Protein backbone atom coordinates (compact mmCIF):
# COMPACT_ATOMS: atom_id res chain seq x y z
CA UNK A 1 0.00 0.00 0.00
CA UNK A 2 1.36 3.39 -1.02
CA UNK A 3 0.40 6.90 0.06
CA UNK A 4 -0.81 7.47 -3.49
CA UNK A 5 -3.35 4.66 -3.05
CA UNK A 6 -4.72 6.32 0.08
CA UNK A 7 -4.80 9.74 -1.61
CA UNK A 8 -6.89 8.32 -4.45
CA UNK A 9 -9.16 6.50 -2.00
CA UNK A 10 -9.79 9.64 0.11
CA UNK A 11 -10.52 11.69 -3.02
CA UNK A 12 -13.17 9.22 -4.20
CA UNK A 13 -14.60 8.90 -0.67
CA UNK A 14 -14.95 12.66 -0.29
CA UNK A 15 -16.26 13.31 -3.80
CA UNK A 16 -18.37 10.11 -3.96
CA UNK A 17 -17.62 10.14 -7.66
CA UNK A 18 -14.77 8.63 -9.65
CA UNK A 19 -15.19 11.36 -12.26
CA UNK A 20 -14.93 14.23 -9.78
CA UNK A 21 -12.08 12.50 -7.94
CA UNK A 22 -10.12 12.15 -11.19
CA UNK A 23 -10.58 15.87 -11.89
CA UNK A 24 -9.46 16.73 -8.36
CA UNK A 25 -6.40 14.48 -8.65
CA UNK A 26 -5.75 15.57 -12.25
CA UNK A 27 -5.42 12.02 -13.51
CA UNK A 28 -7.55 10.01 -15.92
CA UNK A 29 -10.57 8.27 -14.44
CA UNK A 30 -9.34 4.83 -15.49
CA UNK A 31 -6.19 5.43 -13.44
CA UNK A 32 -8.24 6.18 -10.34
CA UNK A 33 -10.38 3.07 -10.87
CA UNK A 34 -7.29 0.90 -11.31
CA UNK A 35 -5.73 2.14 -8.06
CA UNK A 36 -8.97 1.63 -6.09
CA UNK A 37 -9.38 -1.92 -7.43
CA UNK A 38 -5.77 -2.71 -6.50
CA UNK A 39 -6.34 -1.35 -3.00
CA UNK A 40 -9.50 -3.42 -2.62
CA UNK A 41 -7.65 -6.56 -3.69
CA UNK A 42 -4.87 -5.88 -1.20
CA UNK A 43 -7.30 -5.29 1.66
CA UNK A 44 -9.59 -8.13 0.65
CA UNK A 45 -12.80 -6.09 0.82
CA UNK A 46 -14.81 -3.75 -1.43
CA UNK A 47 -14.43 -0.13 -0.37
CA UNK A 48 -17.20 1.35 -2.52
CA UNK A 49 -20.68 0.26 -3.50
CA UNK A 50 -20.93 0.77 -7.26
CA UNK A 51 -24.29 -0.97 -7.65
CA UNK A 52 -26.25 2.26 -8.01
CA UNK A 53 -25.81 5.44 -10.05
CA UNK A 54 -24.11 7.02 -7.04
CA UNK A 55 -20.89 5.83 -5.43
CA UNK A 56 -21.20 5.03 -1.70
CA UNK A 57 -18.73 3.85 0.92
CA UNK A 58 -19.08 0.31 2.22
CA UNK A 59 -18.59 -0.47 5.92
CA UNK A 60 -14.99 -1.38 5.12
CA UNK A 61 -14.56 1.90 3.25
CA UNK A 62 -15.87 3.91 6.18
CA UNK A 63 -13.50 2.08 8.52
CA UNK A 64 -10.56 2.85 6.23
CA UNK A 65 -11.41 6.51 5.65
CA UNK A 66 -10.47 7.80 9.11
CA UNK A 67 -7.25 5.78 9.16
CA UNK A 68 -6.36 6.89 5.64
CA UNK A 69 -6.80 10.53 6.58
CA UNK A 70 -4.69 10.05 9.70
CA UNK A 71 -1.93 8.40 7.66
CA UNK A 72 -1.95 11.17 5.06
CA UNK A 73 -1.93 13.79 7.84
CA UNK A 74 1.11 12.13 9.40
CA UNK A 75 2.90 12.07 6.07
CA UNK A 76 2.05 15.73 5.50
CA UNK A 77 3.32 16.61 8.98
CA UNK A 78 6.64 14.97 8.09
CA UNK A 79 6.84 16.99 4.89
CA UNK A 80 5.89 20.17 6.77
CA UNK A 81 8.65 19.63 9.33
CA UNK A 82 11.24 19.48 6.59
CA UNK A 83 9.74 22.36 4.59
CA UNK A 84 9.61 24.54 7.70
CA UNK A 85 13.37 24.23 7.98
CA UNK A 86 14.09 24.49 4.26
CA UNK A 87 11.57 26.98 2.94
CA UNK A 88 9.40 28.31 5.77
CA UNK A 89 5.83 27.41 6.70
CA UNK A 90 3.70 25.97 3.91
CA UNK A 91 0.64 23.76 3.63
CA UNK A 92 -3.15 23.89 3.91
CA UNK A 93 -5.46 24.51 6.87
CA UNK A 94 -9.12 23.47 6.80
CA UNK A 95 -10.91 25.82 9.21
CA UNK A 96 -14.53 25.44 10.29
CA UNK A 97 -16.77 28.03 11.91
CA UNK A 98 -20.43 28.61 12.68
CA UNK A 99 -22.32 31.15 10.61
CA UNK A 100 -22.96 34.53 12.21
CA UNK A 101 -20.12 34.47 14.77
CA UNK A 102 -19.23 38.05 15.81
CA UNK A 103 -17.01 37.20 18.79
CA UNK A 104 -14.01 36.42 16.57
CA UNK A 105 -12.57 38.88 14.06
CA UNK A 106 -12.06 36.11 11.54
CA UNK A 107 -11.23 38.36 8.56
CA UNK A 108 -8.64 40.18 10.67
CA UNK A 109 -7.13 36.91 11.91
CA UNK A 110 -6.89 35.36 8.47
CA UNK A 111 -5.65 38.59 6.91
CA UNK A 112 -2.75 38.84 9.31
CA UNK A 113 -2.00 35.14 8.98
CA UNK A 114 -1.87 35.41 5.21
CA UNK A 115 0.45 38.41 5.47
CA UNK A 116 2.88 36.48 7.68
CA UNK A 117 2.51 33.08 6.00
CA UNK A 118 1.59 33.67 2.35
CA UNK A 119 2.52 30.12 1.32
CA UNK A 120 -0.24 28.59 3.46
CA UNK A 121 -3.68 28.01 1.92
CA UNK A 122 -6.64 28.36 4.29
CA UNK A 123 -9.90 26.71 3.31
CA UNK A 124 -12.72 28.25 5.34
CA UNK A 125 -15.97 26.34 5.86
CA UNK A 126 -18.86 28.25 7.43
CA UNK A 127 -21.04 25.31 8.48
CA UNK A 128 -24.82 25.59 8.73
CA UNK A 129 -24.77 22.31 10.68
CA UNK A 130 -23.52 24.08 13.81
CA UNK A 131 -21.32 22.58 16.49
CA UNK A 132 -22.37 18.95 15.99
CA UNK A 133 -21.50 19.01 12.29
CA UNK A 134 -18.21 20.80 12.85
CA UNK A 135 -17.20 18.39 15.62
CA UNK A 136 -17.94 15.41 13.37
CA UNK A 137 -15.88 16.93 10.56
CA UNK A 138 -12.97 17.41 12.98
CA UNK A 139 -13.17 13.83 14.20
CA UNK A 140 -13.42 12.54 10.63
CA UNK A 141 -10.37 14.55 9.57
CA UNK A 142 -12.22 16.84 7.16
CA UNK A 143 -11.26 19.87 9.28
CA UNK A 144 -8.04 20.76 11.08
CA UNK A 145 -9.50 23.33 13.49
CA UNK A 146 -12.93 24.78 14.26
CA UNK A 147 -14.74 27.31 16.42
CA UNK A 148 -17.40 25.40 18.40
CA UNK A 149 -20.09 26.21 20.96
CA UNK A 150 -19.70 23.15 23.18
CA UNK A 151 -22.38 22.39 25.73
CA UNK A 152 -20.34 19.52 27.21
CA UNK A 153 -16.79 18.23 27.26
CA UNK A 154 -15.40 17.87 23.73
CA UNK A 155 -16.28 14.63 21.93
CA UNK A 156 -13.78 11.79 22.05
CA UNK A 157 -10.86 12.46 19.75
CA UNK A 158 -11.01 16.25 20.08
CA UNK A 159 -9.09 18.75 22.17
CA UNK A 160 -10.69 22.12 22.95
CA UNK A 161 -10.01 25.23 24.97
CA UNK A 162 -12.46 27.96 25.99
CA UNK A 163 -12.17 31.36 24.34
CA UNK A 164 -15.25 33.24 25.62
CA UNK A 165 -18.11 32.48 28.03
CA UNK A 166 -21.22 34.69 27.93
CA UNK A 167 -24.63 34.50 29.63
CA UNK A 168 -27.75 33.90 27.58
CA UNK A 169 -30.64 36.37 27.51
CA UNK A 170 -34.18 36.45 26.16
CA UNK A 171 -34.92 38.64 23.14
CA UNK A 172 -38.44 40.03 22.75
CA UNK A 173 -40.04 42.63 20.53
CA UNK A 174 -41.20 45.85 22.15
CA UNK A 175 -44.90 44.98 21.85
CA UNK A 176 -44.54 41.54 23.45
CA UNK A 177 -46.33 41.03 26.81
CA UNK A 178 -42.95 40.37 28.48
CA UNK A 179 -41.39 43.59 27.16
CA UNK A 180 -40.39 45.91 29.97
CA UNK A 181 -39.58 43.10 32.39
CA UNK A 182 -36.08 43.18 33.87
CA UNK A 183 -35.97 39.43 34.46
CA UNK A 184 -37.98 36.37 33.45
CA UNK A 185 -38.06 32.74 34.58
CA UNK A 186 -38.29 29.77 32.26
CA UNK A 187 -41.79 29.11 33.57
CA UNK A 188 -42.80 32.53 32.17
CA UNK A 189 -41.89 31.27 28.69
CA UNK A 190 -44.05 28.15 28.58
CA UNK A 191 -45.79 27.58 25.24
CA UNK A 192 -44.42 30.75 23.65
CA UNK A 193 -43.30 30.68 20.02
CA UNK A 194 -39.50 30.60 19.75
CA UNK A 195 -37.00 31.45 17.08
CA UNK A 196 -33.94 29.23 17.46
CA UNK A 197 -31.09 27.57 15.62
CA UNK A 198 -31.48 23.95 14.42
CA UNK A 199 -30.85 20.93 16.68
CA UNK A 200 -27.14 20.24 17.08
CA UNK A 201 -26.16 23.87 17.55
CA UNK A 202 -24.52 24.51 20.93
CA UNK A 203 -26.98 27.18 22.06
CA UNK A 204 -29.94 24.98 21.05
CA UNK A 205 -28.58 22.08 23.10
CA UNK A 206 -28.19 24.32 26.17
CA UNK A 207 -31.71 25.75 25.91
CA UNK A 208 -33.43 22.44 25.14
CA UNK A 209 -31.78 20.85 28.18
CA UNK A 210 -32.76 23.74 30.45
CA UNK A 211 -36.44 23.57 29.47
CA UNK A 212 -36.47 19.78 29.80
CA UNK A 213 -34.88 19.99 33.27
CA UNK A 214 -37.47 22.59 34.32
CA UNK A 215 -40.34 20.53 32.92
CA UNK A 216 -41.41 23.46 30.73
CA UNK A 217 -42.64 23.01 27.17
CA UNK A 218 -41.84 25.49 24.43
CA UNK A 219 -42.57 25.72 20.71
CA UNK A 220 -39.76 26.34 18.22
CA UNK A 221 -41.60 27.63 15.17
CA UNK A 222 -38.66 29.08 13.22
CA UNK A 223 -35.19 27.50 12.90
CA UNK A 224 -32.42 29.71 11.53
CA UNK A 225 -28.96 28.32 10.67
CA UNK A 226 -27.33 31.64 11.52
CA UNK A 227 -27.29 32.78 15.15
CA UNK A 228 -26.55 36.37 14.14
CA UNK A 229 -29.79 36.53 12.12
CA UNK A 230 -32.08 35.36 14.96
CA UNK A 231 -32.86 38.94 16.17
CA UNK A 232 -34.20 39.80 12.69
CA UNK A 233 -36.87 37.12 13.03
CA UNK A 234 -37.75 38.32 16.53
CA UNK A 235 -38.13 41.81 15.05
CA UNK A 236 -40.64 40.45 12.55
CA UNK A 237 -42.81 39.10 15.37
CA UNK A 238 -42.15 35.42 14.69
CA UNK A 239 -41.29 34.60 18.30
CA UNK A 240 -38.94 35.23 21.20
CA UNK A 241 -35.39 33.86 21.37
CA UNK A 242 -32.76 32.82 23.90
CA UNK A 243 -29.36 33.89 22.61
CA UNK A 244 -25.84 34.59 23.91
CA UNK A 245 -25.54 38.13 25.27
CA UNK A 246 -23.01 39.38 22.79
CA UNK A 247 -23.14 42.47 20.59
CA UNK A 248 -25.98 41.26 18.39
CA UNK A 249 -27.25 43.58 15.70
CA UNK A 250 -30.82 44.17 16.88
CA UNK A 251 -33.54 46.49 15.65
CA UNK A 252 -34.56 49.28 18.04
CA UNK A 253 -37.71 47.41 19.05
CA UNK A 254 -35.90 44.19 20.06
CA UNK A 255 -34.83 44.11 23.70
CA UNK A 256 -32.82 41.66 25.87
CA UNK A 257 -34.19 40.44 29.19
CA UNK A 258 -32.07 38.68 31.83
CA UNK A 259 -33.00 35.20 33.06
CA UNK A 260 -33.85 34.45 36.67
CA UNK A 261 -33.59 31.13 38.48
CA UNK A 262 -31.32 29.51 35.91
CA UNK A 263 -27.75 30.16 34.84
CA UNK A 264 -27.47 29.58 31.09
CA UNK A 265 -24.03 30.25 29.66
CA UNK A 266 -22.81 29.90 26.10
CA UNK A 267 -19.17 28.95 25.56
CA UNK A 268 -17.10 29.53 22.45
CA UNK A 269 -14.21 27.06 22.15
CA UNK A 270 -11.41 26.41 19.71
CA UNK A 271 -11.13 22.72 18.89
CA UNK A 272 -8.55 20.58 17.10
CA UNK A 273 -7.94 16.87 16.74
CA UNK A 274 -6.73 15.23 19.91
CA UNK A 275 -5.08 12.42 17.97
CA UNK A 276 -3.35 14.17 15.07
CA UNK A 277 -0.26 16.31 15.58
CA UNK A 278 -0.96 19.86 14.36
CA UNK A 279 1.12 21.00 11.41
CA UNK A 280 3.50 23.92 11.64
CA UNK A 281 0.97 25.99 9.69
CA UNK A 282 -1.80 25.17 12.16
CA UNK A 283 0.39 25.84 15.20
CA UNK A 284 1.14 29.30 13.83
CA UNK A 285 -2.58 30.01 13.40
CA UNK A 286 -3.46 28.74 16.88
CA UNK A 287 -0.87 31.10 18.37
CA UNK A 288 -2.68 34.11 16.83
CA UNK A 289 -6.30 33.35 17.69
CA UNK A 290 -6.52 34.96 21.14
CA UNK A 291 -5.57 38.35 19.75
CA UNK A 292 -8.68 38.34 17.55
CA UNK A 293 -11.28 37.22 20.09
CA UNK A 294 -13.60 40.05 21.03
CA UNK A 295 -14.34 40.46 24.73
CA UNK A 296 -17.82 39.53 25.94
CA UNK A 297 -20.09 42.23 27.39
Coordinates of C-alpha atoms in Angstrom, one line a residue:
X1 CA 0.0 0.0 0.0
X2 CA 1.4 3.4 -1.0
X3 CA 0.4 6.9 0.1
X4 CA -0.8 7.5 -3.5
X5 CA -3.3 4.7 -3.1
X6 CA -4.7 6.3 0.1
X7 CA -4.8 9.7 -1.6
X8 CA -6.9 8.3 -4.4
X9 CA -9.2 6.5 -2.0
X10 CA -9.8 9.6 0.1
X11 CA -10.5 11.7 -3.0
X12 CA -13.2 9.2 -4.2
X13 CA -14.6 8.9 -0.7
X14 CA -15.0 12.7 -0.3
X15 CA -16.3 13.3 -3.8
X16 CA -18.4 10.1 -4.0
X17 CA -17.6 10.1 -7.7
X18 CA -14.8 8.6 -9.6
X19 CA -15.2 11.4 -12.3
X20 CA -14.9 14.2 -9.8
X21 CA -12.1 12.5 -7.9
X22 CA -10.1 12.1 -11.2
X23 CA -10.6 15.9 -11.9
X24 CA -9.5 16.7 -8.4
X25 CA -6.4 14.5 -8.7
X26 CA -5.7 15.6 -12.3
X27 CA -5.4 12.0 -13.5
X28 CA -7.5 10.0 -15.9
X29 CA -10.6 8.3 -14.4
X30 CA -9.3 4.8 -15.5
X31 CA -6.2 5.4 -13.4
X32 CA -8.2 6.2 -10.3
X33 CA -10.4 3.1 -10.9
X34 CA -7.3 0.9 -11.3
X35 CA -5.7 2.1 -8.1
X36 CA -9.0 1.6 -6.1
X37 CA -9.4 -1.9 -7.4
X38 CA -5.8 -2.7 -6.5
X39 CA -6.3 -1.4 -3.0
X40 CA -9.5 -3.4 -2.6
X41 CA -7.6 -6.6 -3.7
X42 CA -4.9 -5.9 -1.2
X43 CA -7.3 -5.3 1.7
X44 CA -9.6 -8.1 0.7
X45 CA -12.8 -6.1 0.8
X46 CA -14.8 -3.8 -1.4
X47 CA -14.4 -0.1 -0.4
X48 CA -17.2 1.4 -2.5
X49 CA -20.7 0.3 -3.5
X50 CA -20.9 0.8 -7.3
X51 CA -24.3 -1.0 -7.7
X52 CA -26.3 2.3 -8.0
X53 CA -25.8 5.4 -10.0
X54 CA -24.1 7.0 -7.0
X55 CA -20.9 5.8 -5.4
X56 CA -21.2 5.0 -1.7
X57 CA -18.7 3.9 0.9
X58 CA -19.1 0.3 2.2
X59 CA -18.6 -0.5 5.9
X60 CA -15.0 -1.4 5.1
X61 CA -14.6 1.9 3.3
X62 CA -15.9 3.9 6.2
X63 CA -13.5 2.1 8.5
X64 CA -10.6 2.9 6.2
X65 CA -11.4 6.5 5.7
X66 CA -10.5 7.8 9.1
X67 CA -7.2 5.8 9.2
X68 CA -6.4 6.9 5.6
X69 CA -6.8 10.5 6.6
X70 CA -4.7 10.1 9.7
X71 CA -1.9 8.4 7.7
X72 CA -1.9 11.2 5.1
X73 CA -1.9 13.8 7.8
X74 CA 1.1 12.1 9.4
X75 CA 2.9 12.1 6.1
X76 CA 2.0 15.7 5.5
X77 CA 3.3 16.6 9.0
X78 CA 6.6 15.0 8.1
X79 CA 6.8 17.0 4.9
X80 CA 5.9 20.2 6.8
X81 CA 8.6 19.6 9.3
X82 CA 11.2 19.5 6.6
X83 CA 9.7 22.4 4.6
X84 CA 9.6 24.5 7.7
X85 CA 13.4 24.2 8.0
X86 CA 14.1 24.5 4.3
X87 CA 11.6 27.0 2.9
X88 CA 9.4 28.3 5.8
X89 CA 5.8 27.4 6.7
X90 CA 3.7 26.0 3.9
X91 CA 0.6 23.8 3.6
X92 CA -3.1 23.9 3.9
X93 CA -5.5 24.5 6.9
X94 CA -9.1 23.5 6.8
X95 CA -10.9 25.8 9.2
X96 CA -14.5 25.4 10.3
X97 CA -16.8 28.0 11.9
X98 CA -20.4 28.6 12.7
X99 CA -22.3 31.1 10.6
X100 CA -23.0 34.5 12.2
X101 CA -20.1 34.5 14.8
X102 CA -19.2 38.0 15.8
X103 CA -17.0 37.2 18.8
X104 CA -14.0 36.4 16.6
X105 CA -12.6 38.9 14.1
X106 CA -12.1 36.1 11.5
X107 CA -11.2 38.4 8.6
X108 CA -8.6 40.2 10.7
X109 CA -7.1 36.9 11.9
X110 CA -6.9 35.4 8.5
X111 CA -5.7 38.6 6.9
X112 CA -2.7 38.8 9.3
X113 CA -2.0 35.1 9.0
X114 CA -1.9 35.4 5.2
X115 CA 0.5 38.4 5.5
X116 CA 2.9 36.5 7.7
X117 CA 2.5 33.1 6.0
X118 CA 1.6 33.7 2.4
X119 CA 2.5 30.1 1.3
X120 CA -0.2 28.6 3.5
X121 CA -3.7 28.0 1.9
X122 CA -6.6 28.4 4.3
X123 CA -9.9 26.7 3.3
X124 CA -12.7 28.2 5.3
X125 CA -16.0 26.3 5.9
X126 CA -18.9 28.3 7.4
X127 CA -21.0 25.3 8.5
X128 CA -24.8 25.6 8.7
X129 CA -24.8 22.3 10.7
X130 CA -23.5 24.1 13.8
X131 CA -21.3 22.6 16.5
X132 CA -22.4 18.9 16.0
X133 CA -21.5 19.0 12.3
X134 CA -18.2 20.8 12.8
X135 CA -17.2 18.4 15.6
X136 CA -17.9 15.4 13.4
X137 CA -15.9 16.9 10.6
X138 CA -13.0 17.4 13.0
X139 CA -13.2 13.8 14.2
X140 CA -13.4 12.5 10.6
X141 CA -10.4 14.6 9.6
X142 CA -12.2 16.8 7.2
X143 CA -11.3 19.9 9.3
X144 CA -8.0 20.8 11.1
X145 CA -9.5 23.3 13.5
X146 CA -12.9 24.8 14.3
X147 CA -14.7 27.3 16.4
X148 CA -17.4 25.4 18.4
X149 CA -20.1 26.2 21.0
X150 CA -19.7 23.1 23.2
X151 CA -22.4 22.4 25.7
X152 CA -20.3 19.5 27.2
X153 CA -16.8 18.2 27.3
X154 CA -15.4 17.9 23.7
X155 CA -16.3 14.6 21.9
X156 CA -13.8 11.8 22.0
X157 CA -10.9 12.5 19.7
X158 CA -11.0 16.2 20.1
X159 CA -9.1 18.8 22.2
X160 CA -10.7 22.1 23.0
X161 CA -10.0 25.2 25.0
X162 CA -12.5 28.0 26.0
X163 CA -12.2 31.4 24.3
X164 CA -15.3 33.2 25.6
X165 CA -18.1 32.5 28.0
X166 CA -21.2 34.7 27.9
X167 CA -24.6 34.5 29.6
X168 CA -27.8 33.9 27.6
X169 CA -30.6 36.4 27.5
X170 CA -34.2 36.5 26.2
X171 CA -34.9 38.6 23.1
X172 CA -38.4 40.0 22.8
X173 CA -40.0 42.6 20.5
X174 CA -41.2 45.9 22.1
X175 CA -44.9 45.0 21.9
X176 CA -44.5 41.5 23.5
X177 CA -46.3 41.0 26.8
X178 CA -42.9 40.4 28.5
X179 CA -41.4 43.6 27.2
X180 CA -40.4 45.9 30.0
X181 CA -39.6 43.1 32.4
X182 CA -36.1 43.2 33.9
X183 CA -36.0 39.4 34.5
X184 CA -38.0 36.4 33.4
X185 CA -38.1 32.7 34.6
X186 CA -38.3 29.8 32.3
X187 CA -41.8 29.1 33.6
X188 CA -42.8 32.5 32.2
X189 CA -41.9 31.3 28.7
X190 CA -44.0 28.1 28.6
X191 CA -45.8 27.6 25.2
X192 CA -44.4 30.8 23.6
X193 CA -43.3 30.7 20.0
X194 CA -39.5 30.6 19.8
X195 CA -37.0 31.5 17.1
X196 CA -33.9 29.2 17.5
X197 CA -31.1 27.6 15.6
X198 CA -31.5 24.0 14.4
X199 CA -30.9 20.9 16.7
X200 CA -27.1 20.2 17.1
X201 CA -26.2 23.9 17.5
X202 CA -24.5 24.5 20.9
X203 CA -27.0 27.2 22.1
X204 CA -29.9 25.0 21.1
X205 CA -28.6 22.1 23.1
X206 CA -28.2 24.3 26.2
X207 CA -31.7 25.7 25.9
X208 CA -33.4 22.4 25.1
X209 CA -31.8 20.9 28.2
X210 CA -32.8 23.7 30.4
X211 CA -36.4 23.6 29.5
X212 CA -36.5 19.8 29.8
X213 CA -34.9 20.0 33.3
X214 CA -37.5 22.6 34.3
X215 CA -40.3 20.5 32.9
X216 CA -41.4 23.5 30.7
X217 CA -42.6 23.0 27.2
X218 CA -41.8 25.5 24.4
X219 CA -42.6 25.7 20.7
X220 CA -39.8 26.3 18.2
X221 CA -41.6 27.6 15.2
X222 CA -38.7 29.1 13.2
X223 CA -35.2 27.5 12.9
X224 CA -32.4 29.7 11.5
X225 CA -29.0 28.3 10.7
X226 CA -27.3 31.6 11.5
X227 CA -27.3 32.8 15.1
X228 CA -26.6 36.4 14.1
X229 CA -29.8 36.5 12.1
X230 CA -32.1 35.4 15.0
X231 CA -32.9 38.9 16.2
X232 CA -34.2 39.8 12.7
X233 CA -36.9 37.1 13.0
X234 CA -37.8 38.3 16.5
X235 CA -38.1 41.8 15.1
X236 CA -40.6 40.4 12.6
X237 CA -42.8 39.1 15.4
X238 CA -42.1 35.4 14.7
X239 CA -41.3 34.6 18.3
X240 CA -38.9 35.2 21.2
X241 CA -35.4 33.9 21.4
X242 CA -32.8 32.8 23.9
X243 CA -29.4 33.9 22.6
X244 CA -25.8 34.6 23.9
X245 CA -25.5 38.1 25.3
X246 CA -23.0 39.4 22.8
X247 CA -23.1 42.5 20.6
X248 CA -26.0 41.3 18.4
X249 CA -27.2 43.6 15.7
X250 CA -30.8 44.2 16.9
X251 CA -33.5 46.5 15.7
X252 CA -34.6 49.3 18.0
X253 CA -37.7 47.4 19.0
X254 CA -35.9 44.2 20.1
X255 CA -34.8 44.1 23.7
X256 CA -32.8 41.7 25.9
X257 CA -34.2 40.4 29.2
X258 CA -32.1 38.7 31.8
X259 CA -33.0 35.2 33.1
X260 CA -33.8 34.4 36.7
X261 CA -33.6 31.1 38.5
X262 CA -31.3 29.5 35.9
X263 CA -27.7 30.2 34.8
X264 CA -27.5 29.6 31.1
X265 CA -24.0 30.2 29.7
X266 CA -22.8 29.9 26.1
X267 CA -19.2 28.9 25.6
X268 CA -17.1 29.5 22.4
X269 CA -14.2 27.1 22.2
X270 CA -11.4 26.4 19.7
X271 CA -11.1 22.7 18.9
X272 CA -8.5 20.6 17.1
X273 CA -7.9 16.9 16.7
X274 CA -6.7 15.2 19.9
X275 CA -5.1 12.4 18.0
X276 CA -3.3 14.2 15.1
X277 CA -0.3 16.3 15.6
X278 CA -1.0 19.9 14.4
X279 CA 1.1 21.0 11.4
X280 CA 3.5 23.9 11.6
X281 CA 1.0 26.0 9.7
X282 CA -1.8 25.2 12.2
X283 CA 0.4 25.8 15.2
X284 CA 1.1 29.3 13.8
X285 CA -2.6 30.0 13.4
X286 CA -3.5 28.7 16.9
X287 CA -0.9 31.1 18.4
X288 CA -2.7 34.1 16.8
X289 CA -6.3 33.4 17.7
X290 CA -6.5 35.0 21.1
X291 CA -5.6 38.4 19.7
X292 CA -8.7 38.3 17.5
X293 CA -11.3 37.2 20.1
X294 CA -13.6 40.1 21.0
X295 CA -14.3 40.5 24.7
X296 CA -17.8 39.5 25.9
X297 CA -20.1 42.2 27.4

